[in-house]
Coordinates of C-alpha atoms and ligand atoms in Angstrom, one line a residue:
Chain H
M7 CA 238.4 291.4 -17.5
N8 CA 241.2 293.6 -19.0
V9 CA 242.4 296.4 -16.8
L10 CA 244.9 299.0 -18.1
A11 CA 246.6 301.1 -15.4
I12 CA 248.5 304.4 -16.0
D13 CA 250.7 306.5 -13.8
T14 CA 252.6 309.5 -15.1
S15 CA 252.2 311.7 -12.1
N16 CA 255.8 311.9 -11.1
Q17 CA 259.2 311.1 -12.5
V18 CA 258.3 307.4 -12.8
M19 CA 256.2 306.4 -15.8
S20 CA 254.4 303.1 -15.3
V21 CA 251.8 301.3 -17.5
A22 CA 250.4 297.9 -16.7
M23 CA 247.9 295.4 -18.0
R24 CA 245.9 293.0 -15.7
K25 CA 243.8 290.2 -17.2
D26 CA 241.3 288.2 -15.3
N27 CA 242.6 289.2 -11.9
K28 CA 246.2 288.4 -12.8
F29 CA 249.1 290.7 -13.6
V30 CA 250.4 290.1 -17.1
V31 CA 252.7 292.9 -18.3
D32 CA 254.1 296.3 -17.3
Y33 CA 256.4 299.0 -18.6
T34 CA 258.1 301.2 -16.0
T35 CA 260.8 303.8 -16.3
N36 CA 262.4 306.0 -13.7
M37 CA 264.2 308.6 -15.7
K38 CA 263.9 312.3 -16.3
R39 CA 261.9 311.8 -19.4
N40 CA 259.0 313.5 -21.2
H41 CA 255.9 311.3 -20.4
S42 CA 254.1 312.9 -23.3
V43 CA 256.5 311.2 -25.7
G44 CA 256.7 307.9 -23.8
L45 CA 253.2 307.2 -22.6
M46 CA 251.4 306.1 -25.8
P47 CA 254.3 303.9 -27.0
A48 CA 254.3 302.3 -23.6
I49 CA 250.5 301.7 -23.8
D50 CA 250.9 300.3 -27.3
Y51 CA 253.6 298.0 -25.9
V52 CA 251.7 296.5 -23.0
M53 CA 248.6 296.1 -25.2
K54 CA 250.6 294.3 -27.9
E55 CA 252.5 292.1 -25.4
S56 CA 249.2 291.0 -23.8
S57 CA 247.4 290.6 -27.2
T58 CA 244.8 293.1 -26.1
K59 CA 243.0 295.3 -28.7
P60 CA 241.8 298.7 -27.5
N61 CA 238.2 297.7 -27.8
E62 CA 238.8 294.7 -25.5
L63 CA 239.7 297.0 -22.6
D64 CA 237.2 296.8 -19.7
K65 CA 238.5 299.4 -17.3
I66 CA 241.2 302.1 -16.9
V67 CA 242.8 302.9 -13.6
V68 CA 244.8 306.1 -13.4
A69 CA 246.9 307.9 -10.7
I70 CA 245.5 311.4 -10.3
G71 CA 248.3 313.0 -8.4
P72 CA 249.6 314.8 -6.4
G73 CA 252.8 315.2 -8.4
S74 CA 254.0 317.1 -11.4
Y75 CA 251.1 319.2 -12.7
T76 CA 252.1 318.5 -16.3
G77 CA 252.8 314.8 -15.6
V78 CA 249.4 314.3 -14.0
R79 CA 247.6 316.0 -16.9
I80 CA 249.4 313.8 -19.5
G81 CA 248.1 310.6 -17.7
L82 CA 244.6 312.0 -17.1
S83 CA 244.1 313.4 -20.6
T84 CA 245.0 310.1 -22.0
A85 CA 243.1 307.9 -19.5
K86 CA 240.0 310.1 -19.6
T87 CA 239.8 310.3 -23.4
M88 CA 240.4 306.6 -23.8
A89 CA 237.8 305.6 -21.2
W90 CA 235.3 308.1 -22.7
T91 CA 235.7 307.0 -26.3
L92 CA 235.7 303.3 -25.4
N93 CA 232.8 303.8 -23.1
I94 CA 234.4 301.9 -20.2
P95 CA 234.7 302.8 -16.5
I96 CA 237.6 304.9 -15.2
V97 CA 238.9 304.5 -11.7
T98 CA 241.1 307.2 -10.1
I99 CA 243.6 306.6 -7.3
S100 CA 245.8 309.0 -5.4
S101 CA 249.4 308.9 -6.4
L102 CA 250.3 308.9 -2.7
E103 CA 248.0 306.0 -1.9
L104 CA 249.5 304.0 -4.8
L105 CA 252.9 304.6 -3.4
A106 CA 251.8 303.6 0.1
Y107 CA 250.7 300.2 -1.1
N108 CA 254.4 299.4 -1.6
G109 CA 254.4 299.1 2.2
L110 CA 251.2 297.1 2.7
G111 CA 251.6 294.9 5.8
K112 CA 255.1 296.1 6.5
A113 CA 254.5 298.6 9.4
R114 CA 251.6 300.0 11.4
Y115 CA 251.7 303.3 9.6
I116 CA 252.8 304.1 6.1
C117 CA 253.8 307.7 5.1
P118 CA 254.3 308.1 1.4
F119 CA 255.5 311.5 0.2
F120 CA 256.8 313.5 -2.8
D121 CA 259.1 316.5 -2.4
A122 CA 257.2 319.7 -3.3
R123 CA 260.2 322.1 -2.9
R124 CA 260.9 324.9 -0.4
G125 CA 260.7 322.4 2.5
L126 CA 257.2 321.3 1.5
V127 CA 256.0 317.8 0.7
Y128 CA 252.9 316.2 -0.7
T129 CA 252.0 313.6 1.8
G130 CA 249.4 311.7 3.7
L131 CA 249.3 308.9 6.3
Y132 CA 247.9 305.4 5.9
E133 CA 247.3 302.7 8.5
N134 CA 247.5 299.0 7.8
N135 CA 244.2 297.4 8.4
N136 CA 244.1 293.7 7.6
R137 CA 244.6 293.4 3.9
Q138 CA 244.2 297.1 3.0
L139 CA 245.3 300.6 3.9
D140 CA 243.0 303.1 5.6
V141 CA 243.5 306.9 5.5
K142 CA 244.8 308.0 8.9
F143 CA 245.7 311.6 8.0
Q144 CA 244.3 313.2 4.8
E145 CA 246.7 314.2 2.0
E146 CA 248.2 317.6 2.2
N147 CA 250.8 320.0 0.7
I148 CA 252.6 320.8 4.0
A149 CA 255.9 321.8 5.5
L150 CA 257.7 318.6 6.3
T151 CA 258.6 319.8 9.8
E152 CA 255.0 320.6 10.6
W153 CA 253.9 317.2 9.3
L154 CA 256.5 315.4 11.4
D155 CA 255.4 317.2 14.6
R156 CA 252.0 315.7 14.0
L157 CA 253.3 312.2 13.5
K158 CA 255.4 312.4 16.6
N159 CA 252.4 311.7 18.8
L160 CA 251.5 308.4 17.1
E161 CA 252.5 305.1 18.6
G162 CA 254.1 302.5 16.4
E163 CA 256.5 302.5 13.5
I164 CA 256.0 304.7 10.6
L165 CA 257.3 303.5 7.2
F166 CA 258.4 306.4 5.0
I167 CA 258.1 305.6 1.3
S168 CA 259.4 308.1 -1.2
P169 CA 261.6 308.4 -4.2
D170 CA 262.7 311.6 -2.6
Y171 CA 263.5 310.0 0.8
S172 CA 267.2 310.8 0.8
L173 CA 266.5 314.6 0.5
H174 CA 264.6 314.6 3.8
Q175 CA 266.1 311.6 5.7
T176 CA 268.0 313.7 8.2
T177 CA 265.0 315.8 9.1
I178 CA 262.8 312.8 9.5
E179 CA 265.3 310.9 11.7
Q180 CA 265.9 314.0 13.8
V181 CA 262.2 314.3 14.8
L182 CA 261.1 310.7 14.9
G183 CA 264.3 308.7 15.7
D184 CA 263.7 305.0 15.6
Q185 CA 260.0 305.4 15.0
A186 CA 260.8 306.2 11.4
I187 CA 261.7 303.4 9.1
A188 CA 262.3 303.1 5.4
P189 CA 262.1 300.3 2.8
I190 CA 265.2 298.2 2.4
L191 CA 264.8 297.9 -1.4
E192 CA 265.1 301.0 -3.5
T193 CA 262.5 299.6 -5.9
D194 CA 260.0 299.7 -3.1
T195 CA 260.1 303.5 -3.4
I196 CA 258.9 303.3 -7.0
P197 CA 255.2 303.6 -7.8
K198 CA 254.0 300.7 -9.9
A199 CA 251.1 300.5 -12.3
S200 CA 250.8 296.8 -11.7
I201 CA 249.8 297.6 -8.1
L202 CA 247.5 300.4 -9.4
A203 CA 245.7 297.9 -11.6
E204 CA 245.3 295.5 -8.7
I205 CA 244.0 297.9 -6.1
G206 CA 241.8 299.7 -8.7
E207 CA 240.1 296.9 -10.4
N208 CA 237.3 296.5 -7.9
R209 CA 236.9 300.1 -6.8
P210 CA 233.9 302.1 -7.9
S211 CA 234.4 304.1 -11.1
Q212 CA 233.9 307.8 -11.6
S213 CA 232.0 309.9 -14.1
V214 CA 234.6 310.4 -16.8
H215 CA 233.9 314.1 -17.5
E216 CA 234.3 314.8 -13.8
V217 CA 237.8 313.3 -13.4
T218 CA 240.2 316.0 -12.6
P219 CA 243.8 316.0 -11.3
N220 CA 244.4 316.1 -7.6
Y221 CA 246.9 319.0 -7.5
L222 CA 246.7 319.6 -3.7
R223 CA 247.8 323.2 -4.5
M224 CA 246.1 326.2 -5.9
V225 CA 247.6 328.2 -8.8
E226 CA 249.6 331.0 -7.3
A227 CA 247.8 333.7 -9.4
E228 CA 244.5 332.4 -8.2
A229 CA 245.6 332.2 -4.5
N230 CA 246.8 335.8 -4.7
W231 CA 243.5 336.9 -6.4
L232 CA 241.4 335.3 -3.7
K233 CA 243.6 337.0 -1.0
E234 CA 242.9 340.3 -2.7
Q235 CA 239.2 339.7 -2.8
K236 CA 239.2 338.9 0.9
Q237 CA 241.1 342.0 1.8
K238 CA 238.7 344.1 -0.4
S239 CA 235.6 342.7 1.3
G240 CA 237.3 343.0 4.7
T241 CA 237.8 346.8 4.5
Chain D
M7 CA 233.5 309.1 -50.6
S8 CA 233.8 312.0 -48.3
E9 CA 236.5 312.1 -45.7
Y10 CA 236.1 313.4 -42.2
I11 CA 238.8 314.8 -39.9
L12 CA 238.3 315.5 -36.2
G13 CA 240.5 318.4 -35.1
I14 CA 241.6 319.3 -31.6
E15 CA 243.0 322.7 -30.6
T16 CA 244.2 323.6 -27.1
S17 CA 247.2 325.8 -27.7
C18 CA 246.1 328.7 -25.5
D19 CA 242.9 329.5 -23.7
E20 CA 240.2 327.8 -25.9
T21 CA 239.4 324.1 -25.7
A22 CA 238.2 323.4 -29.2
V23 CA 237.1 320.4 -31.2
A24 CA 235.6 320.3 -34.7
I25 CA 234.7 317.9 -37.4
V26 CA 235.4 318.9 -41.0
K27 CA 234.4 317.2 -44.2
D28 CA 236.9 317.0 -47.1
G29 CA 238.9 319.8 -45.6
T30 CA 236.5 322.5 -46.6
E31 CA 233.1 321.9 -45.0
I32 CA 232.4 322.4 -41.2
V33 CA 230.2 319.7 -39.8
S34 CA 230.6 320.8 -36.2
N35 CA 232.8 323.4 -34.5
V36 CA 232.8 323.7 -30.7
V37 CA 234.9 326.2 -28.8
A38 CA 234.9 326.3 -25.0
S39 CA 236.4 329.7 -24.2
Q40 CA 238.1 330.4 -20.9
I41 CA 238.1 334.2 -21.3
E42 CA 235.8 334.7 -18.3
S43 CA 238.3 332.8 -16.1
H44 CA 241.4 334.7 -17.2
K45 CA 239.7 338.1 -17.2
R46 CA 240.3 338.7 -13.5
F47 CA 244.1 338.2 -14.0
G48 CA 244.2 340.6 -17.0
G49 CA 245.7 337.9 -19.3
V50 CA 246.0 334.2 -19.8
V51 CA 247.6 332.4 -16.8
P52 CA 249.2 329.3 -18.4
E53 CA 248.7 326.9 -15.5
I54 CA 245.0 327.9 -15.2
A55 CA 244.5 327.4 -18.9
S56 CA 246.0 323.9 -18.7
R57 CA 243.7 323.0 -15.7
H58 CA 240.6 324.1 -17.6
H59 CA 241.7 322.1 -20.7
V60 CA 241.9 318.8 -18.8
E61 CA 238.5 319.4 -17.2
Q62 CA 236.9 320.3 -20.5
I63 CA 238.5 318.1 -23.1
T64 CA 236.1 315.1 -23.1
V65 CA 233.1 317.3 -22.7
V66 CA 234.0 319.3 -25.8
I67 CA 234.9 316.2 -27.8
E68 CA 231.5 314.7 -26.9
E69 CA 229.7 317.9 -27.9
A70 CA 231.5 318.1 -31.3
L71 CA 230.5 314.5 -32.1
A72 CA 227.0 314.9 -30.9
K73 CA 226.4 318.1 -33.0
A74 CA 227.8 316.3 -36.0
E75 CA 225.7 313.2 -35.1
M76 CA 228.9 311.1 -35.8
T77 CA 231.2 308.7 -34.0
I78 CA 235.0 308.5 -33.9
A79 CA 234.7 305.3 -35.9
E80 CA 233.5 307.4 -38.8
M81 CA 236.5 309.7 -38.7
D82 CA 239.3 309.2 -41.2
A83 CA 241.9 310.8 -39.1
I84 CA 242.5 312.8 -35.8
A85 CA 244.3 316.1 -36.3
V86 CA 245.7 318.1 -33.4
T87 CA 247.7 321.3 -32.8
E88 CA 251.2 320.2 -31.8
G89 CA 252.6 323.8 -31.6
P90 CA 253.4 326.6 -31.2
G91 CA 251.6 327.6 -28.0
L92 CA 251.6 327.1 -24.3
V93 CA 253.3 323.8 -23.6
G94 CA 251.0 322.7 -20.7
A95 CA 247.9 323.6 -22.7
L96 CA 249.1 321.9 -25.9
L97 CA 249.9 318.7 -24.0
V98 CA 246.2 318.1 -23.1
G99 CA 245.1 318.3 -26.7
V100 CA 248.0 316.2 -28.0
N101 CA 247.4 313.4 -25.4
A102 CA 243.7 313.4 -25.9
A103 CA 244.2 313.2 -29.7
K104 CA 246.6 310.3 -29.3
A105 CA 244.1 308.5 -27.0
L106 CA 241.3 308.9 -29.6
A107 CA 243.5 307.8 -32.5
F108 CA 244.9 304.9 -30.5
A109 CA 241.6 303.6 -29.2
H110 CA 240.2 303.5 -32.7
Q111 CA 243.4 302.8 -34.6
K112 CA 243.1 306.0 -36.7
P113 CA 245.8 308.0 -38.3
L114 CA 247.1 310.8 -36.1
I115 CA 248.1 314.2 -37.7
G116 CA 250.1 316.9 -35.8
V117 CA 249.2 320.3 -37.2
H118 CA 251.1 323.7 -36.9
H119 CA 248.8 326.3 -35.3
I120 CA 249.6 329.0 -37.9
A121 CA 249.0 326.6 -40.8
G122 CA 245.6 326.2 -39.1
H123 CA 245.0 329.9 -39.1
I124 CA 245.7 330.1 -42.8
Y125 CA 243.5 327.1 -43.6
A126 CA 240.6 328.7 -41.7
N127 CA 240.1 330.5 -45.0
R128 CA 239.7 327.4 -47.0
L129 CA 236.5 326.7 -45.1
V130 CA 235.2 329.7 -46.9
E131 CA 236.8 329.8 -50.3
E132 CA 239.2 327.7 -52.3
F133 CA 242.9 328.8 -52.3
E134 CA 244.5 330.2 -55.4
F135 CA 248.3 329.9 -55.6
P136 CA 250.5 331.6 -55.1
L137 CA 248.9 333.2 -52.2
L138 CA 250.1 335.6 -49.5
A139 CA 248.9 335.2 -45.9
L140 CA 249.2 337.9 -43.2
V141 CA 248.8 336.1 -39.9
V142 CA 248.2 338.5 -37.0
S143 CA 247.3 337.5 -33.5
G144 CA 248.4 337.9 -29.9
G145 CA 251.4 335.7 -30.6
H146 CA 252.1 336.2 -34.2
T147 CA 252.7 338.7 -37.0
E148 CA 253.9 336.9 -40.1
L149 CA 253.8 337.3 -43.8
I150 CA 253.7 333.8 -45.5
V151 CA 253.8 332.9 -49.1
M152 CA 252.3 329.6 -50.2
K153 CA 252.9 328.3 -53.7
E154 CA 251.1 325.0 -53.1
H155 CA 249.1 323.2 -50.4
G156 CA 251.1 322.4 -47.3
K157 CA 254.1 324.5 -48.3
F158 CA 254.8 327.7 -46.3
E159 CA 257.6 330.3 -46.8
I160 CA 257.9 333.0 -44.2
I161 CA 258.9 336.2 -45.9
G162 CA 258.4 338.5 -42.9
E163 CA 257.9 338.3 -39.2
T164 CA 257.9 340.4 -36.1
R165 CA 261.3 341.2 -34.5
D166 CA 259.8 341.9 -31.1
D167 CA 256.1 342.1 -30.1
A168 CA 253.3 340.6 -32.1
A169 CA 250.7 343.0 -33.2
G170 CA 248.1 341.6 -30.9
E171 CA 250.5 341.8 -28.0
A172 CA 251.0 345.5 -28.7
Y173 CA 247.2 345.9 -28.6
D174 CA 247.0 344.1 -25.3
K175 CA 249.8 346.2 -23.7
V176 CA 248.3 349.5 -24.9
A177 CA 244.9 348.3 -23.7
R178 CA 246.4 347.6 -20.3
T179 CA 248.0 351.0 -20.1
L180 CA 244.6 352.5 -20.9
K181 CA 243.2 350.3 -18.2
L182 CA 240.7 348.6 -20.5
P183 CA 239.4 345.2 -19.4
Y184 CA 240.9 342.1 -20.9
P185 CA 240.8 341.2 -23.7
G186 CA 241.7 344.7 -24.7
G187 CA 242.4 344.3 -28.5
P188 CA 238.7 344.5 -29.6
K189 CA 238.1 347.4 -27.1
I190 CA 240.8 349.5 -28.8
D191 CA 239.3 348.7 -32.2
E192 CA 235.9 350.0 -30.9
L193 CA 237.4 353.1 -29.4
A194 CA 239.4 353.8 -32.5
H195 CA 236.2 354.1 -34.5
I196 CA 234.9 357.0 -32.4
G197 CA 238.2 358.7 -31.9
A198 CA 240.4 361.0 -34.0
Q199 CA 244.0 360.5 -35.1
T200 CA 245.3 363.5 -33.1
I201 CA 248.7 362.0 -32.3
D202 CA 251.4 361.0 -34.8
F203 CA 252.8 357.8 -33.4
P204 CA 255.8 356.2 -35.1
R205 CA 255.6 353.6 -37.9
A206 CA 258.5 351.0 -38.0
W207 CA 259.1 350.4 -41.7
L208 CA 262.4 348.6 -41.2
E209 CA 263.4 349.7 -44.7
D210 CA 262.7 347.2 -47.5
S211 CA 262.2 344.3 -45.1
F212 CA 258.9 342.6 -44.7
D213 CA 259.6 342.2 -41.0
F214 CA 257.6 344.0 -38.4
S215 CA 258.4 345.7 -35.1
F216 CA 255.8 347.0 -32.7
S217 CA 257.7 347.5 -29.4
G218 CA 258.7 351.1 -30.4
L219 CA 255.2 352.0 -31.1
K220 CA 254.0 350.5 -27.8
S221 CA 256.7 352.5 -25.9
A222 CA 255.7 355.7 -27.7
V223 CA 252.1 355.3 -26.6
I224 CA 253.1 354.6 -23.0
N225 CA 255.5 357.6 -23.0
T226 CA 253.0 359.9 -24.5
L227 CA 250.5 359.0 -21.8
H228 CA 253.1 359.3 -19.1
N229 CA 254.3 362.7 -20.2
A230 CA 250.8 364.0 -20.6
S231 CA 249.8 363.0 -17.1
Q232 CA 252.9 364.7 -15.7
K233 CA 252.0 367.9 -17.5
G234 CA 248.4 367.6 -16.5
I235 CA 247.2 367.2 -20.1
E236 CA 244.5 364.6 -20.7
Y237 CA 244.1 362.7 -24.0
K238 CA 240.9 361.1 -24.8
H239 CA 241.2 357.3 -24.8
E240 CA 239.5 357.1 -28.1
D241 CA 242.0 359.4 -29.7
I242 CA 244.9 357.4 -28.3
A243 CA 243.2 354.2 -29.6
A244 CA 242.6 355.8 -33.1
S245 CA 246.2 357.1 -33.4
F246 CA 247.7 353.8 -32.2
Q247 CA 245.5 351.7 -34.4
A248 CA 246.3 353.9 -37.5
S249 CA 250.0 353.3 -36.9
V250 CA 249.6 349.5 -36.7
V251 CA 247.2 349.2 -39.6
D252 CA 249.3 351.5 -41.9
V253 CA 252.3 349.2 -41.5
L254 CA 250.4 345.9 -41.8
V255 CA 248.5 347.0 -44.9
E256 CA 251.5 348.7 -46.7
K257 CA 253.8 345.7 -46.1
T258 CA 251.2 343.2 -47.1
Y259 CA 250.5 345.2 -50.2
R260 CA 254.2 345.4 -51.2
A261 CA 254.7 341.7 -50.5
A262 CA 251.6 340.8 -52.6
I263 CA 252.9 342.8 -55.6
E264 CA 256.4 341.6 -55.3
N265 CA 255.3 337.9 -55.1
N266 CA 252.7 338.3 -57.8
V267 CA 250.1 336.5 -55.8
K268 CA 246.6 335.8 -56.8
Q269 CA 245.1 335.8 -53.3
V270 CA 245.7 337.6 -50.1
I271 CA 244.5 336.0 -46.8
V272 CA 244.4 337.8 -43.5
A273 CA 244.2 335.4 -40.6
G274 CA 244.5 335.2 -36.8
G275 CA 242.7 337.0 -34.0
V276 CA 243.6 340.5 -35.2
A277 CA 242.0 339.8 -38.6
A278 CA 238.8 340.4 -36.7
N279 CA 239.8 344.1 -36.4
K280 CA 237.4 346.3 -38.3
G281 CA 240.0 349.1 -38.9
L282 CA 242.4 346.5 -40.5
R283 CA 239.6 345.0 -42.6
K284 CA 238.6 348.4 -44.0
A285 CA 242.1 349.6 -44.7
M286 CA 243.0 346.4 -46.4
E287 CA 240.0 346.5 -48.6
T288 CA 240.6 350.1 -49.6
K289 CA 244.3 349.5 -50.4
F290 CA 243.6 346.4 -52.6
K291 CA 240.5 347.8 -54.3
E292 CA 242.4 348.7 -57.5
E293 CA 244.2 345.4 -57.6
R294 CA 242.9 342.2 -59.1
M295 CA 244.0 340.2 -56.2
N296 CA 241.3 338.5 -54.1
V297 CA 241.6 339.7 -50.5
M298 CA 240.0 337.3 -48.0
F299 CA 239.2 337.6 -44.3
P300 CA 237.8 334.6 -42.5
P301 CA 234.4 335.1 -40.7
L302 CA 235.0 336.4 -37.2
S303 CA 234.3 333.0 -35.6
L304 CA 237.1 331.4 -37.6
C305 CA 239.6 334.3 -36.9
T306 CA 240.1 333.4 -33.3
D307 CA 241.4 330.0 -32.2
N308 CA 239.2 327.1 -33.2
A309 CA 239.6 323.4 -34.2
A310 CA 237.9 323.6 -37.6
M311 CA 241.0 325.3 -38.9
I312 CA 243.2 322.5 -37.5
A313 CA 241.0 319.9 -39.1
S314 CA 241.2 321.7 -42.4
A315 CA 245.0 322.0 -42.3
G316 CA 245.1 318.4 -41.0
Y317 CA 243.1 317.2 -44.0
I318 CA 245.8 318.5 -46.4
A319 CA 248.6 316.9 -44.3
Y320 CA 246.5 313.7 -44.3
K321 CA 246.2 313.7 -48.1
Q322 CA 249.9 314.5 -48.4
G323 CA 250.7 311.4 -46.4
H324 CA 251.9 313.0 -43.2
R325 CA 251.4 310.8 -40.1
S326 CA 252.5 311.4 -36.6
G327 CA 253.7 308.6 -34.3
W328 CA 252.5 307.6 -30.9
D329 CA 255.5 309.6 -29.6
L330 CA 254.0 312.9 -30.9
N331 CA 254.8 315.6 -28.4
A332 CA 253.6 319.2 -27.8
N333 CA 256.1 321.6 -29.4
P334 CA 255.7 325.1 -28.0
G335 CA 258.3 326.6 -30.4
L336 CA 257.4 324.6 -33.5
D337 CA 258.8 326.3 -36.6
L338 CA 256.5 326.7 -39.6
E339 CA 259.0 326.1 -42.3
M340 CA 260.5 323.1 -40.5
Y341 CA 257.0 321.8 -40.1
A342 CA 256.3 322.2 -43.8
N343 CA 259.5 320.3 -44.6
R344 CA 258.9 317.4 -42.1
G345 CA 259.5 313.9 -43.4
K346 CA 262.2 315.2 -45.8
Ligands
ZN419 ZN1 245.9 331.4 -32.8

């Protein structure tokens, strides 16, 4: 079975090929680059390196966010259209869950996050359970301080995994002290499509037309509009 | 053997996919409009447009192929609007097009949106060169001379607002529901030209300017309301439209004579305007030039026009690489000279 995995939801762009339950090749960058320019050449590269023709693909796994709206859409437009036209299953995985798997087996709780500006983060909490991660707290777009107050009541170490960790390290340590730990290796904060392919290969697929990004945030114009409607109906 | 191009267009608020045979014959043409969604905001919200595109794209591709009873394998190339337009919206189409082309190892052709608008006419009637195209829409007001296929020379363009933009702004001032352009056209037909709004001739230039006119309309309404005078909306619409149409028609006419063209094409969303159509036909009645308007369905954004322009690019040997990107500010003349 040939599984292609794609993640362009944040600054990292990662594409990987998995063949018969084994990782074979990946292509990962962590630079401020335009994923729209880089993605298809990267797919072309991993396909050629692994001698896989497009019509030999059996499954596509894609990270659906949260992250950069544009970045997520680049990955999804590509993955959806490829899966649809090749008539193969598509599996979607949260970009936070993907990142959390870098900490599998390393602490009781794993807290992946991406900075979402103005003191907000995209985050969720996962709990190690045997050989997999279970969702402890659902993903949210939330003020970091509010989130940390919620984590404070947990028992056991919380491993924070984020490419934006240094931005918020002080706040995290202030609230959680020794309870908060971080990966030793910088590369453990980088989401990897090789992991995406591995955790996605046996998951149930989704109907391709229904695959949509997980933005975790409403468009401002729409949020304002809804607020107005509520005020109107309230008076 | 016939050649088939699948076109994709997502530059603004329409998710569109079409299949065109030999560059001139529509096999299928599907447009999923988002107007209903943007109406409540009084205009297109770019982020919402992008979100709709990514939800719709595979559905629309599927429908276009189903209507044509064809498969991607039967296509000779995939053409897609690479710009200009809203960057987030363009990106969905560009990446979907790349996925189709890559999955089936087909040539990929990036197309300029305005080239598409002009080539919408070739789905109706063959071009005769040299030709002059007036492209008028919410984002564009341009006079373009074409001496041969795939070559575009801009001889005039707007220095501020596009004609369609002026329509939208005046419509908003009159509190007409979005999209306001067609509403003004309707009102203009029942109103009278009671106000003499300015016309920006910009001397001998073929350039346009509509921001002065727009301000004049807004000021007139403002002053009137302060003095307690009330103008009829239809008279404002008729007077405003007369000013826009006068300038568009006169400049197009002069450009057509000066460039000795055989054909005049009016393209873009505003080409659907009845006032403009009538005035253009009257002005050119005495001339031997052939004045063409695309049917209404091809005036607004669609993908058949992209497939038609893409076909010419395909025949001329233009190919885009896997690194094709959305280019929101793509320049038409640079696009025409690509690969040189
Ligand atoms: Zn257009």
